[in-house]
mmCIF file of C-alpha atoms in Angstrom:
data_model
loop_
_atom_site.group_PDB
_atom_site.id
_atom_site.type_symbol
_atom_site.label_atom_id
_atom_site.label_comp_id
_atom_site.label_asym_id
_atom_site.label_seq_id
_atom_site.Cartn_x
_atom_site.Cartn_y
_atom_site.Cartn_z
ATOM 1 C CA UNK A 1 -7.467 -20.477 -9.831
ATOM 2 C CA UNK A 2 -6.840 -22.579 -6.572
ATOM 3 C CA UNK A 3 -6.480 -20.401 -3.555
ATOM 4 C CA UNK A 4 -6.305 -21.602 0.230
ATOM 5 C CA UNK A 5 -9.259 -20.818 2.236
ATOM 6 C CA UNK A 6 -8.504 -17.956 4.700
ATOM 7 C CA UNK A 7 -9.955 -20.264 7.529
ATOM 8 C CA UNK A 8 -7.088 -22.360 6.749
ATOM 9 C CA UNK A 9 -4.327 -19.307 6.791
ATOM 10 C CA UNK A 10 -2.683 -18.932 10.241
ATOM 11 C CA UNK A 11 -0.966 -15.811 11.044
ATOM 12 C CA UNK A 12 2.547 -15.034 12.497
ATOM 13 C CA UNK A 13 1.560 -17.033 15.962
ATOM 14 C CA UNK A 14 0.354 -20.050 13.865
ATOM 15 C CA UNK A 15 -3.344 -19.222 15.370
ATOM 16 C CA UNK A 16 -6.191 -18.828 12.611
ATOM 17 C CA UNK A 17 -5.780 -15.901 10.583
ATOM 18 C CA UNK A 18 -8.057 -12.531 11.699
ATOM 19 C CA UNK A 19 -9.754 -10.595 9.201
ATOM 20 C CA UNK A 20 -8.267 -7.455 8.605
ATOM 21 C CA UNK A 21 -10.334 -5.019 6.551
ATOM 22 C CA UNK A 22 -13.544 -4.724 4.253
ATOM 23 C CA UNK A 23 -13.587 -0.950 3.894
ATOM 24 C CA UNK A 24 -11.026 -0.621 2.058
ATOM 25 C CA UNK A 25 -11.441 -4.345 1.012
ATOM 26 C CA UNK A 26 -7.519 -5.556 0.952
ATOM 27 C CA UNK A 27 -5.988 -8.216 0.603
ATOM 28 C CA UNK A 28 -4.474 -9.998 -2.465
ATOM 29 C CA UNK A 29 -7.871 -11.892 -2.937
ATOM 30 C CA UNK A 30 -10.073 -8.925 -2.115
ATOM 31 C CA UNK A 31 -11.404 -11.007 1.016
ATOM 32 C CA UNK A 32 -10.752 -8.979 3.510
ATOM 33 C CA UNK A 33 -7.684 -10.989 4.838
ATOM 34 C CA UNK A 34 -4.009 -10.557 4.196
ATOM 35 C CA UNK A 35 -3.736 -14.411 2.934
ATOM 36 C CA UNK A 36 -1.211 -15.336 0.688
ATOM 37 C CA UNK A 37 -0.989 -18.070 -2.426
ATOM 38 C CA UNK A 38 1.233 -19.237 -5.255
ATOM 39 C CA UNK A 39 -0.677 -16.536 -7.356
ATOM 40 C CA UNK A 40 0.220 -13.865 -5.278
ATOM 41 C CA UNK A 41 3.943 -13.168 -6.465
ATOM 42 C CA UNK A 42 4.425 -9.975 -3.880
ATOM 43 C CA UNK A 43 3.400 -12.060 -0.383
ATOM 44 C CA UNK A 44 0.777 -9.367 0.223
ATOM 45 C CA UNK A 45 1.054 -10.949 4.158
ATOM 46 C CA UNK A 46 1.539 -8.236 5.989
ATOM 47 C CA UNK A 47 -1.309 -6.494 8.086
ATOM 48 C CA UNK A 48 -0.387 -3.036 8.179
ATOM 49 C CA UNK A 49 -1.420 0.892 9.118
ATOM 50 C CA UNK A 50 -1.121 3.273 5.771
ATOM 51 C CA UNK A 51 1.130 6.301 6.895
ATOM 52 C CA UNK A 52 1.258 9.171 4.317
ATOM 53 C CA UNK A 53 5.004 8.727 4.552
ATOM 54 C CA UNK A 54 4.691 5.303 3.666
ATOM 55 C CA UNK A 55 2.389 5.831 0.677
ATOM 56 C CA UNK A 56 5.397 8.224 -0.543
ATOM 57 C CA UNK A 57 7.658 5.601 -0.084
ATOM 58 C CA UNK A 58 5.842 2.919 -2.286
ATOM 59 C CA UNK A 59 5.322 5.888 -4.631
ATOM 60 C CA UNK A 60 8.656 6.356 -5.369
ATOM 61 C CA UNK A 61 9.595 2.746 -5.794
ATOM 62 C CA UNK A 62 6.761 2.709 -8.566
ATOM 63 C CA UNK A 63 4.103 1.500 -6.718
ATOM 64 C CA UNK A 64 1.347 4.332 -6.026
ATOM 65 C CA UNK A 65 -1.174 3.000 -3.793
ATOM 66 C CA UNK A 66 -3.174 5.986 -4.210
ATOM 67 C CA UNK A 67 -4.353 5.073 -7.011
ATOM 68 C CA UNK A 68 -6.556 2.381 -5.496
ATOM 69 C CA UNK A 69 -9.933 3.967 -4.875
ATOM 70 C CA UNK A 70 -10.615 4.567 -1.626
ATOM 71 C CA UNK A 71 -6.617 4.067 -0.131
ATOM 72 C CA UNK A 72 -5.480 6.780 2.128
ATOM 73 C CA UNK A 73 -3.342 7.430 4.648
ATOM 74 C CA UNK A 74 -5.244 5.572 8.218
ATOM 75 C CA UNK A 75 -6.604 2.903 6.218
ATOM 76 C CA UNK A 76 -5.635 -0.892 6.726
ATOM 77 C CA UNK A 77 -4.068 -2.692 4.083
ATOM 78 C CA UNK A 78 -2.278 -6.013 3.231
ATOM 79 C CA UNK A 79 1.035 -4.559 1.999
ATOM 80 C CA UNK A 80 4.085 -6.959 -0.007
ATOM 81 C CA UNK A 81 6.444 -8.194 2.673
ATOM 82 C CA UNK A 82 9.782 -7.277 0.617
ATOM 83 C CA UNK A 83 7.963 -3.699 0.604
ATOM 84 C CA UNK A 84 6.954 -3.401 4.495
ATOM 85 C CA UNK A 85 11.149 -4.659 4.845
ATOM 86 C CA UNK A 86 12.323 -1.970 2.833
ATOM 87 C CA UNK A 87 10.557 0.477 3.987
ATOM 88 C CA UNK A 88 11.840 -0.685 7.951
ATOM 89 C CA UNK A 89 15.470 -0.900 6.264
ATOM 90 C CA UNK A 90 14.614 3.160 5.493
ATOM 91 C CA UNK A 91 13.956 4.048 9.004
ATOM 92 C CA UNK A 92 15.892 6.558 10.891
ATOM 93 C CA UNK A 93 14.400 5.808 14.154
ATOM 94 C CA UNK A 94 11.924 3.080 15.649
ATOM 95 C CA UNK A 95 9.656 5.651 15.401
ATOM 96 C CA UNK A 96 9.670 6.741 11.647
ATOM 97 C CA UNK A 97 6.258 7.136 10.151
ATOM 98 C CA UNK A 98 7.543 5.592 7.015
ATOM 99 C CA UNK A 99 7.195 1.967 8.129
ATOM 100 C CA UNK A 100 3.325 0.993 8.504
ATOM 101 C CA UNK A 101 2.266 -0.670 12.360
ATOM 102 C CA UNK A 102 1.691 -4.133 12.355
ATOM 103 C CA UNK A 103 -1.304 -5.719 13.175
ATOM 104 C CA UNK A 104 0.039 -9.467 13.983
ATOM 105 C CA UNK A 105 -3.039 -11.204 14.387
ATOM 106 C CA UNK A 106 -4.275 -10.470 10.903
ATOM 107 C CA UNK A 107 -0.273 -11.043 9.291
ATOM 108 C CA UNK A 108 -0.012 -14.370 7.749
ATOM 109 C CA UNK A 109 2.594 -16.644 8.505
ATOM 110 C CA UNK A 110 4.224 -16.473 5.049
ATOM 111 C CA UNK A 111 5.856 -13.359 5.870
ATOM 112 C CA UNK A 112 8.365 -15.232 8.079
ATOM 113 C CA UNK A 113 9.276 -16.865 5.117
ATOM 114 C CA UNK A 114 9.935 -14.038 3.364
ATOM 115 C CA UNK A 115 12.805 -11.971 4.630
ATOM 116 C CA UNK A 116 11.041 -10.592 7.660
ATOM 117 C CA UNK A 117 11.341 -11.764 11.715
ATOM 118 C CA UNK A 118 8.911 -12.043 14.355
ATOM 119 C CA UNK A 119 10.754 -9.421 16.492
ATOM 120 C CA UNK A 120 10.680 -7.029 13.422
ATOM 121 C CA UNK A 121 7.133 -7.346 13.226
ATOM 122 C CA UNK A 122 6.758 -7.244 16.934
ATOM 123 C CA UNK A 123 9.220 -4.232 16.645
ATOM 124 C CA UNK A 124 6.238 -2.123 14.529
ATOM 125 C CA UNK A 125 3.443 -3.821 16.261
ATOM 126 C CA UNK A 126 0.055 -1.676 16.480
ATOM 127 C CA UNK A 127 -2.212 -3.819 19.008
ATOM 128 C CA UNK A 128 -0.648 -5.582 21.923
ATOM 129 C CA UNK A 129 -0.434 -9.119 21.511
ATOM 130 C CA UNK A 130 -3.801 -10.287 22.853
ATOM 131 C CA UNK A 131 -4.040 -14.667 24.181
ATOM 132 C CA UNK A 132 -4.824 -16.501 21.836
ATOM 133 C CA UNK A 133 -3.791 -14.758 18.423
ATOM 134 C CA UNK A 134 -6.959 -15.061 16.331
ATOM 135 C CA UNK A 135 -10.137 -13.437 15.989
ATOM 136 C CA UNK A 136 -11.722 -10.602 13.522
ATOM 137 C CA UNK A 137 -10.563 -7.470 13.329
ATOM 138 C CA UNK A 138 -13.569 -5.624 11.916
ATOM 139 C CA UNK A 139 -16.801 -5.638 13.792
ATOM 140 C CA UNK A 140 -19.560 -7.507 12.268
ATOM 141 C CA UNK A 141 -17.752 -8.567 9.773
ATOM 142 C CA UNK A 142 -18.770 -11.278 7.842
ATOM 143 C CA UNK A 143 -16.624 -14.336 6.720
ATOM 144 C CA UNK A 144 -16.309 -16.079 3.383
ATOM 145 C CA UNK A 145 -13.550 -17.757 2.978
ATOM 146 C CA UNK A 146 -11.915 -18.999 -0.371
ATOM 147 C CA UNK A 147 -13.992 -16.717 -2.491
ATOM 148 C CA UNK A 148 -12.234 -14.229 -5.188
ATOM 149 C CA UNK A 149 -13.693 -10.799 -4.910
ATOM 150 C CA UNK A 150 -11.271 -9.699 -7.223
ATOM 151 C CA UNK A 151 -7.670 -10.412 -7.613
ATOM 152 C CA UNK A 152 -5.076 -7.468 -6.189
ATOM 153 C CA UNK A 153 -3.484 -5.239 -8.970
ATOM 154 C CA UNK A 154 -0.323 -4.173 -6.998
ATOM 155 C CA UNK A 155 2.528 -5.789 -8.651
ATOM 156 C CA UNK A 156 5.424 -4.929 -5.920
#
């Protein structure tokens, strides 16, 4: 299975990709990053902060992400684009718990391609954006890019 390196990956500000989380491990690769390939059918780009609300959201539209060990409400994930939209299309306010905050650094570029715009994602933004737009995310974390810890079993 051919997969990019995530050193290769840049995120929404075209800088190097930033790892994201290894506890939960996410990503669509299990890597830690929210990278994106041609296997990955559901763009699993988007670098986001699990809100209960949101979690009953994806429920609902047949995806429970509870049932991934581990996945709870405060934990960071790499969530499907067309998902993270719908869930913003849901919103009452700018404020609604429903749609997960951003964390742009660690949000691959891919999810401009897929239905979603930088000022949305700026929009629902959790960290200000920092010079340079790279860098890890999780302390100590080590990097190995282009491995397969195990391929993502979300199908939305």
């Amino acid at each position: 299975m051919a997969t990019k390196p995530s050193n290769h990956n840049l995120n929404v500000f075209r800088k190097p990709l930033a790892l994201f989380s290894q506890s939960p491990m996410t990503g669509f690769y299990r890597d830690g990053y929210c990278r994106t390939g041609p296997e990955d059918g559901g763009n699993h780009a988007v670098a986001g902060l699990l809100t209960k609300e949101f979690l009953d959201f994806s429920a609902s539209r047949g995806n429970n992400l509870r049932s991934v060990p581990g996945l709870k409400e405060g934990c960071k994930w790499c969530l499907c684009t067309a998902r993270w939209k719908e869930a913003m299309e849901a919103a009452k306010t700018n404020e609604d718990p429903v749609v997960p905050k951003v964390f742009l650094h660690a949000t691959d570029e891919s999810a401009l391609n897929n239905g979603v715009t930088m000022d949305a994602l700026k929009k629902y933004a959790a960290e200000p954006e920092a010079p340079g737009g790279g860098g890890s995310l999780e302390k100590n974390a080590p990097i190995t890019p282009g491995t397969k810890q195990g391929i993502a079993k979300e199908t939305h």
